[in-house]
Each structure stands twice: as structure tokens, then as C-alpha cells.
């Protein structure tokens, strides 16, 4: 009898859990692979907890995942970016960063809404309604329109460590006096001119974002519904924002409950290892053996999933070759999208691969230095693993990410145009032989990991909280205030006016007393005469 009852009880428990699961639509139309690593990790951890995930993205899962369905594969709707960008291309983004972000990676991505496969979904959504929409904000507020279109709540996932325009929509403080603007590399704001520059940069960034993304309203109404509100009104419908940051890396700043930090979520959920069958690449066992044999240590060098090292100036690459050769017997592992385009003369202690499983690699005990462009995902992985950095920022938030690590004595930051054999020699010598870098990396790694709840548990809790409680507002009223109320300009103007009037009335009163005194004196003098 017991043999029958126990399986039935287990089946009932599983069935009950499946009933409690919510139906969630995840929409991530931006083609950046590193962005999707974070956003997909969020949705996969929800699937593991029994929630039904419908995914729309450029990266369908290569293996079945319970409760996780790729309902639309966006492959081919945008140019491939993995191993497809040059250094010169990404450096050009820095000339007009907000324009590039909001048009090339914003409005152009919104146009995917007009694709046949998307239109088919919009016109025939599932009969069972969604409990929640999760989408990446980045520079595509157009996809927030799916919330009211499908009559569901919205949670936004943001892969940057901070976005000033997101503070605006949720009503969070901009932290002008203490935290630098999105594209400003400074990590501290401690002088009057720093604060003045930071105030102007933040204000300008927000206004540029508003202006360039305002055109997305037309796209939304064209491809979804003419009656949908404009982009700025859609932003007010966001219930919660997940930020890919953590105060141990970005610094302490005030945030409201409507913003939840999930930095490191993708690290917790990454199950990749350096040996098969976890990775499909045949050379992973060979890579592990090579790492295990590197008893003197390994330097790992990559410019991320999109930018190819071989597109760096050949003079710079030859300088790196010479510097890498000098640190032998320490080995160097380098990622290159097209090895044949590297200049000849690669040192014998350098191994080049076109794809490398980064997180399990950084976890290896023989990795001593990570040379990186400073993407937020790679920086978090290095900190988690306690690996010091040499940073070569290229565009976007990369310099800021690296400067934050530099301020914590975890990194040395170098400008691409100024890299020479001598400068790389000095950087490698410092990181490899000055113990402060490794010690600082271990200390910050401990802080980054030390949390009351894991990032995954935190994400699940807040998603379920939003769905359970309906449209309860975690959004501050500050987000609805006009600017003169938000910054207390009217209060300051009133107080200044009161002060000026007080001074004026005191002046009038004293003048009156002086006049009366003068009259008394004159009258007394007349009497004396």
C-alpha cells in the first residue's frame, strides 16, 4: 500500500506546483549575445521554479528546457554580431553614443515588430492570457507596449549597471551629487565642477534618450494598435526593474523597492564546464588539460563575444605579442574570431581559440589575469572568481565598469591608442607580482557573493510578488512630478523670495526708524535754538 501512496503523493505535489506556476512572456529582441546571457538566465531560473516561459529572442535554446518554450526565433531579422564587429566600428559608436544606442540598437530593433513571425503572434496571441511580460528596456521602450496590448503587467530587465533614464520612469533618485552619469567614466563626484558636469551630463543624456526614442511611438501604433499610449506613458506602466548590478561593485546609492539588483544572476545559473558533455566543443578536454598544465599561470585575453581581437591595429598586436613572450613560462589564452587574420609572429606561449567557455575558464585555479574590454558580464565574472583585470575599454559603459574596478585596486585600465610593449609590460608586471590586486579581487569577490538571498531566489520572489499582488505600485511618486517639484525648485524659489522680502522689509523698517530718528534729532535741535 505504501508503495502506491508515496508515488501518488509525489505526483500530487508536482501537479499542485505546476498549477501554481505562472505564464510569463519573455521578449528580448536585441541581438547582443552578452545581453541575452543575463536576460535569459532570469527567464530560465523562473522556468526551473515551475513557471511557464514563452521566449522570443535571437538565441533559441539548443537543448530542451522544462517549462521553457522558444515561441519565436528572431534569427535573421538583424545582422549577426557574434565575432562580427571590428575595433574601428565600435570606436565609432563613441562619437554619438546616445544617438547610436537609441537608433541602431533601439528604433531599428523596434522595427522587428513588423516581421511576419511577430505579426502572426500579435494577431493570434495564446488563448490562455499571460500573467507577466518581461522585456529588456535598453533603448527599446517600444516593447513595453506588449504589456497593455496583452493586458499584463511589465517587468523590465536592464543589462547595464545603471541607466539614468530608468531612474526617471520608476521615480528613483538620480544621485547627481554622488554617482556619475551613464557615459561618464569618473567613479567619484566630489568637487563642485564634478557635480556641475555630472548634473549637465545626466540631464543631457536623459533628454537625448527621450528625444530619439519618442519616434518609437509611431512604430508601436503602426504594428500593434493605433490606440496605444505614447512611449512616455508606456514607461509609467512598468511594475519593477531588474538591474544587472550590485552595490559591492557600483557603490552604495539610494534605490527604491521598484529597482532590484540582480548582478551575478547569470553566474549562479551557468552550468557549463570545461569538459564534455557539458560543452559541445570537442577541444574542451584538451583546453582543460592545457590549463591544468599551466603551473606558472595563465593570462586570458578577449574583447568579448562581438569584437574581434584581430581587428586591432597590427602595431598594437605586435606590441602585445612581444609583451606576452616576455612573461613565459606563464601562458596566454587569446580569443580570436578569425585566427588567419592575426599578424604572424605569435609567441610559443600563446594559444588562440575562436570560442572559449569564459566563466568555467575564469573559475580555473591557474587563471591569474583577465585582459578584457570591460563588458559588465565579464567584469562580474572576473570579480566573482577573484581574478584581477587589465582593461582596454572600447565603447559604451565599458570604461566606467573598468574605472570602478580600478578604484577598488582590482584593475589597471589602458587606452587602446596608447598601448605599447612597455605599457603592457608594466601592467602585466603589476598585476602578476603586486599582491594588492589579487588580495583586493578576493575581498571584493567575497562581498559580491555575500547576500541574504541568491540572485535567483531574489528574482523569483519579486516576479511572484508582482504577479500575486497585481498592479500594486513599487514606483515612486517622484516619477510623476514635474521637474520643478522633483528638484524642489518651487520650494527653493519660495524660500529665496521669503528671504529677499524679509531683508527688504527689514531694510524698509530700519530706513523708517532712521528717518524718524533724524526727524527727532532735527526737532530737538530746533527746540534748543
Short mmCIF file of C-alpha atoms in Angstrom, two decimals, residues 173-473:
data_model
loop_
_atom_site.label_atom_id
_atom_site.label_comp_id
_atom_site.label_asym_id
_atom_site.label_seq_id
_atom_site.Cartn_x
_atom_site.Cartn_y
_atom_site.Cartn_z
CA UNK A 173 16.68 59.49 -7.26
CA UNK A 174 19.25 60.41 -9.92
CA UNK A 175 22.03 60.70 -7.30
CA UNK A 176 23.53 63.71 -9.11
CA UNK A 177 25.90 64.62 -6.23
CA UNK A 178 27.39 61.16 -5.79
CA UNK A 179 27.07 58.90 -8.85
CA UNK A 180 28.40 59.70 -12.31
CA UNK A 181 26.28 59.73 -15.46
CA UNK A 182 25.90 56.71 -17.74
CA UNK A 183 28.67 57.52 -20.23
CA UNK A 184 30.93 59.37 -17.78
CA UNK A 185 33.96 57.30 -16.75
CA UNK A 186 34.57 59.06 -13.41
CA UNK A 187 33.77 56.93 -10.38
CA UNK A 188 33.58 59.75 -7.86
CA UNK A 189 31.74 63.06 -7.88
CA UNK A 190 33.45 65.07 -5.15
CA UNK A 191 34.08 68.63 -6.37
CA UNK A 192 31.80 71.45 -7.42
CA UNK A 193 32.84 71.16 -11.07
CA UNK A 194 32.43 67.35 -10.96
CA UNK A 195 28.89 67.84 -9.71
CA UNK A 196 28.18 70.56 -12.25
CA UNK A 197 29.44 68.38 -15.11
CA UNK A 198 27.59 65.35 -13.76
CA UNK A 199 24.32 67.24 -13.48
CA UNK A 200 24.60 68.51 -17.04
CA UNK A 201 25.73 65.14 -18.49
CA UNK A 202 22.90 63.27 -16.79
CA UNK A 203 20.29 65.82 -17.84
CA UNK A 204 21.58 65.85 -21.43
CA UNK A 205 21.65 62.03 -21.59
CA UNK A 206 18.04 61.80 -20.40
CA UNK A 207 16.80 64.45 -22.83
CA UNK A 208 18.63 62.83 -25.76
CA UNK A 209 17.14 59.47 -24.82
CA UNK A 210 13.64 60.93 -24.65
CA UNK A 211 14.00 62.69 -27.99
CA UNK A 212 15.43 59.79 -30.01
CA UNK A 213 13.10 57.15 -28.56
CA UNK A 214 9.98 59.30 -28.99
CA UNK A 215 9.82 58.15 -32.63
CA UNK A 216 9.15 54.60 -31.42
CA UNK A 217 5.54 55.57 -30.61
CA UNK A 218 4.80 55.62 -34.34
CA UNK A 219 6.24 52.10 -34.78
CA UNK A 220 4.17 50.76 -31.88
CA UNK A 221 0.94 52.19 -33.25
CA UNK A 222 1.72 51.01 -36.76
CA UNK A 223 2.46 47.38 -35.86
CA UNK A 224 0.28 46.84 -32.76
CA UNK A 225 -2.60 49.21 -32.14
CA UNK A 226 -3.30 52.83 -33.08
CA UNK A 227 -4.91 53.41 -29.69
CA UNK A 228 -1.86 52.53 -27.59
CA UNK A 229 -0.39 55.36 -25.50
CA UNK A 230 2.89 57.02 -26.42
CA UNK A 231 6.25 55.75 -25.24
CA UNK A 232 6.46 58.01 -22.19
CA UNK A 233 3.06 56.83 -20.94
CA UNK A 234 4.02 53.19 -21.58
CA UNK A 235 7.04 53.62 -19.31
CA UNK A 236 4.74 54.51 -16.43
CA UNK A 237 3.18 51.03 -16.67
CA UNK A 238 6.41 49.29 -15.60
CA UNK A 239 5.88 47.44 -12.30
CA UNK A 240 9.51 46.58 -11.49
CA UNK A 241 13.03 46.95 -12.85
CA UNK A 242 15.74 44.29 -12.55
CA UNK A 243 19.20 45.88 -12.77
CA UNK A 244 22.31 43.88 -13.62
CA UNK A 245 24.37 45.42 -10.84
CA UNK A 246 25.32 45.09 -7.18
CA UNK A 247 26.36 47.72 -4.65
CA UNK A 248 29.63 45.90 -3.92
CA UNK A 249 30.72 46.80 -7.47
CA UNK A 250 28.88 50.02 -8.28
CA UNK A 251 28.89 51.65 -4.84
CA UNK A 252 26.15 52.36 -2.34
CA UNK A 253 23.32 54.61 -3.53
CA UNK A 254 19.66 55.03 -2.61
CA UNK A 255 17.25 52.89 -4.61
CA UNK A 256 13.51 52.39 -4.19
CA UNK A 257 11.83 48.94 -3.92
CA UNK A 258 10.88 49.19 -7.61
CA UNK A 259 14.53 48.59 -8.57
CA UNK A 260 16.06 45.23 -7.66
CA UNK A 261 19.75 44.44 -8.22
CA UNK A 262 20.43 41.00 -9.74
CA UNK A 263 24.12 41.31 -10.63
CA UNK A 264 25.68 37.85 -10.90
CA UNK A 265 22.43 36.05 -11.74
CA UNK A 266 23.91 34.53 -14.90
CA UNK A 267 26.93 33.27 -12.95
CA UNK A 268 24.82 31.32 -10.47
CA UNK A 269 22.80 29.66 -13.22
CA UNK A 270 25.73 28.82 -15.51
CA UNK A 271 26.29 25.07 -15.56
CA UNK A 272 28.99 25.00 -18.24
CA UNK A 273 32.20 23.12 -17.50
CA UNK A 274 35.49 22.67 -19.29
CA UNK A 275 34.87 19.02 -20.03
CA UNK A 276 32.27 17.22 -22.19
CA UNK A 277 29.36 16.53 -22.21
CA UNK A 278 28.54 19.94 -20.71
CA UNK A 279 30.02 21.74 -23.71
CA UNK A 280 29.65 20.56 -27.26
CA UNK A 281 33.12 21.65 -28.40
CA UNK A 282 35.48 18.75 -28.95
CA UNK A 283 38.53 20.66 -27.72
CA UNK A 284 37.21 21.37 -24.21
CA UNK A 285 39.04 18.41 -22.69
CA UNK A 286 42.19 19.50 -24.49
CA UNK A 287 41.68 23.03 -23.14
CA UNK A 288 41.28 21.73 -19.59
CA UNK A 289 44.44 19.65 -19.89
CA UNK A 290 46.33 22.69 -21.21
CA UNK A 291 45.09 24.84 -18.30
CA UNK A 292 45.93 22.15 -15.74
CA UNK A 293 49.49 22.00 -17.08
CA UNK A 294 49.96 25.79 -16.79
CA UNK A 295 51.51 25.63 -13.32
CA UNK A 296 53.00 29.13 -13.67
CA UNK A 297 49.63 30.64 -14.51
CA UNK A 298 47.53 31.80 -17.46
CA UNK A 299 46.67 35.24 -18.83
CA UNK A 300 43.28 35.25 -20.57
CA UNK A 301 42.67 37.86 -23.31
CA UNK A 302 39.37 38.58 -25.09
CA UNK A 303 37.40 41.56 -26.37
CA UNK A 304 34.07 39.81 -25.81
CA UNK A 305 31.59 37.95 -27.98
CA UNK A 306 31.25 40.64 -30.65
CA UNK A 307 34.60 42.42 -31.18
CA UNK A 308 37.45 40.53 -32.83
CA UNK A 309 40.98 40.97 -31.48
CA UNK A 310 42.46 40.61 -34.99
CA UNK A 311 40.86 43.95 -35.96
CA UNK A 312 43.12 45.80 -33.53
CA UNK A 313 45.95 47.76 -35.23
CA UNK A 314 48.74 45.34 -36.22
CA UNK A 315 51.28 47.56 -34.47
CA UNK A 316 49.34 47.15 -31.22
CA UNK A 317 49.04 43.39 -31.70
CA UNK A 318 52.79 43.06 -32.30
CA UNK A 319 53.43 45.04 -29.11
CA UNK A 320 51.16 42.62 -27.24
CA UNK A 321 52.99 39.65 -28.80
CA UNK A 322 56.32 40.98 -27.53
CA UNK A 323 54.94 41.60 -24.07
CA UNK A 324 53.29 38.17 -23.84
CA UNK A 325 56.51 36.48 -24.91
CA UNK A 326 58.38 38.10 -22.02
CA UNK A 327 56.15 36.60 -19.33
CA UNK A 328 56.85 32.98 -20.36
CA UNK A 329 56.58 30.35 -18.90
CA UNK A 330 53.25 31.98 -17.99
CA UNK A 331 50.84 31.01 -20.74
CA UNK A 332 48.40 33.25 -22.64
CA UNK A 333 44.99 32.17 -23.93
CA UNK A 334 43.55 34.51 -26.55
CA UNK A 335 40.14 34.56 -28.25
CA UNK A 336 40.15 35.50 -31.94
CA UNK A 337 37.18 35.24 -34.30
CA UNK A 338 39.45 34.63 -37.30
CA UNK A 339 42.92 33.36 -36.41
CA UNK A 340 44.13 33.62 -40.02
CA UNK A 341 43.86 37.42 -39.86
CA UNK A 342 46.24 37.73 -36.94
CA UNK A 343 49.71 39.03 -37.88
CA UNK A 344 52.49 36.39 -37.94
CA UNK A 345 54.88 36.02 -35.04
CA UNK A 346 52.58 34.61 -32.35
CA UNK A 347 54.78 33.63 -29.35
CA UNK A 348 55.04 29.97 -28.42
CA UNK A 349 53.40 30.53 -25.01
CA UNK A 350 50.22 31.93 -26.66
CA UNK A 351 47.27 29.74 -27.69
CA UNK A 352 44.44 31.18 -29.79
CA UNK A 353 40.86 29.86 -29.95
CA UNK A 354 37.79 31.16 -31.78
CA UNK A 355 35.43 30.42 -28.89
CA UNK A 356 36.15 29.95 -25.19
CA UNK A 357 33.79 28.96 -22.34
CA UNK A 358 34.57 32.07 -20.31
CA UNK A 359 33.03 31.50 -16.89
CA UNK A 360 34.35 27.97 -16.29
CA UNK A 361 37.70 29.21 -17.61
CA UNK A 362 37.82 32.08 -15.10
CA UNK A 363 36.99 29.62 -12.32
CA UNK A 364 40.14 27.62 -13.10
CA UNK A 365 42.76 27.93 -10.38
CA UNK A 366 45.56 28.76 -12.83
CA UNK A 367 43.97 31.93 -14.30
CA UNK A 368 45.97 34.89 -12.97
CA UNK A 369 44.95 37.84 -15.17
CA UNK A 370 41.95 38.67 -17.35
CA UNK A 371 42.60 41.19 -20.16
CA UNK A 372 39.16 42.46 -21.18
CA UNK A 373 37.23 45.24 -22.91
CA UNK A 374 35.19 45.74 -19.75
CA UNK A 375 31.72 44.44 -20.58
CA UNK A 376 29.62 44.27 -17.43
CA UNK A 377 29.12 40.48 -17.70
CA UNK A 378 32.83 39.71 -17.97
CA UNK A 379 33.69 42.14 -15.17
CA UNK A 380 31.17 40.48 -12.87
CA UNK A 381 32.51 37.03 -13.75
CA UNK A 382 36.10 38.11 -13.01
CA UNK A 383 35.07 39.62 -9.66
CA UNK A 384 33.06 36.53 -8.75
CA UNK A 385 36.10 34.35 -9.49
CA UNK A 386 38.56 36.73 -7.80
CA UNK A 387 40.61 37.39 -10.97
CA UNK A 388 42.35 40.80 -11.39
CA UNK A 389 41.85 42.70 -14.65
CA UNK A 390 43.70 44.65 -17.29
CA UNK A 391 41.05 46.72 -19.04
CA UNK A 392 41.02 48.02 -22.61
CA UNK A 393 37.64 49.81 -22.89
CA UNK A 394 36.24 50.37 -26.36
CA UNK A 395 32.78 51.96 -26.09
CA UNK A 396 29.59 52.40 -24.08
CA UNK A 397 29.71 51.68 -20.36
CA UNK A 398 32.97 49.73 -20.55
CA UNK A 399 35.31 52.44 -19.28
CA UNK A 400 33.01 53.17 -16.37
CA UNK A 401 32.85 49.47 -15.45
CA UNK A 402 36.63 49.24 -15.51
CA UNK A 403 37.24 52.52 -13.66
CA UNK A 404 35.02 51.22 -10.87
CA UNK A 405 37.26 48.15 -10.63
CA UNK A 406 40.37 50.30 -10.83
CA UNK A 407 39.13 52.33 -7.86
CA UNK A 408 38.92 49.07 -5.90
CA UNK A 409 42.51 48.05 -6.84
CA UNK A 410 41.25 45.14 -8.94
CA UNK A 411 42.16 46.51 -12.37
CA UNK A 412 44.60 48.55 -14.43
CA UNK A 413 42.91 50.48 -17.26
CA UNK A 414 44.71 51.18 -20.56
CA UNK A 415 43.68 53.24 -23.59
CA UNK A 416 43.78 51.24 -26.81
CA UNK A 417 45.57 54.01 -28.74
CA UNK A 418 48.31 54.26 -26.09
CA UNK A 419 49.13 50.56 -25.72
CA UNK A 420 52.80 49.83 -26.26
CA UNK A 421 55.06 46.94 -25.41
CA UNK A 422 56.37 48.91 -22.44
CA UNK A 423 52.95 49.88 -21.09
CA UNK A 424 51.65 46.30 -21.31
CA UNK A 425 54.87 45.04 -19.69
CA UNK A 426 54.26 47.39 -16.77
CA UNK A 427 50.60 46.42 -16.44
CA UNK A 428 51.30 42.68 -16.52
CA UNK A 429 54.19 43.03 -14.08
CA UNK A 430 51.99 44.92 -11.61
CA UNK A 431 49.03 42.54 -11.78
CA UNK A 432 51.19 39.39 -11.71
CA UNK A 433 53.61 40.43 -8.97
CA UNK A 434 51.93 43.07 -6.80
CA UNK A 435 49.81 41.12 -4.26
CA UNK A 436 47.39 44.03 -3.69
CA UNK A 437 45.50 43.25 -6.90
CA UNK A 438 44.84 39.61 -6.08
CA UNK A 439 44.03 40.41 -2.45
CA UNK A 440 41.59 43.14 -3.48
CA UNK A 441 39.98 40.81 -6.03
CA UNK A 442 39.43 38.16 -3.35
CA UNK A 443 37.99 40.72 -0.92
CA UNK A 444 35.51 42.20 -3.42
CA UNK A 445 34.62 38.70 -4.62
CA UNK A 446 33.62 37.84 -1.07
CA UNK A 447 31.47 40.99 -0.84
CA UNK A 448 29.86 40.28 -4.21
CA UNK A 449 28.86 36.76 -3.16
CA UNK A 450 27.71 37.63 0.38
CA UNK A 451 23.93 38.15 0.14
CA UNK A 452 20.87 37.31 2.21
CA UNK A 453 19.31 35.61 -0.83
CA UNK A 454 20.85 34.37 -4.06
CA UNK A 455 20.19 36.46 -7.17
CA UNK A 456 17.99 33.64 -8.49
CA UNK A 457 15.87 33.47 -5.33
CA UNK A 458 15.60 37.27 -5.32
CA UNK A 459 14.39 37.30 -8.93
CA UNK A 460 11.78 34.59 -8.33
CA UNK A 461 10.48 36.27 -5.19
CA UNK A 462 9.94 39.65 -6.85
CA UNK A 463 8.41 38.21 -10.01
CA UNK A 464 5.90 36.24 -7.94
CA UNK A 465 5.32 39.28 -5.70
CA UNK A 466 4.35 41.44 -8.69
CA UNK A 467 2.03 38.78 -10.12
CA UNK A 468 0.48 37.89 -6.74
CA UNK A 469 -0.29 41.44 -5.75
CA UNK A 470 -1.50 42.76 -9.08
CA UNK A 471 -0.83 46.36 -10.09
CA UNK A 472 0.48 47.38 -6.65
CA UNK A 473 2.85 50.26 -7.25
#
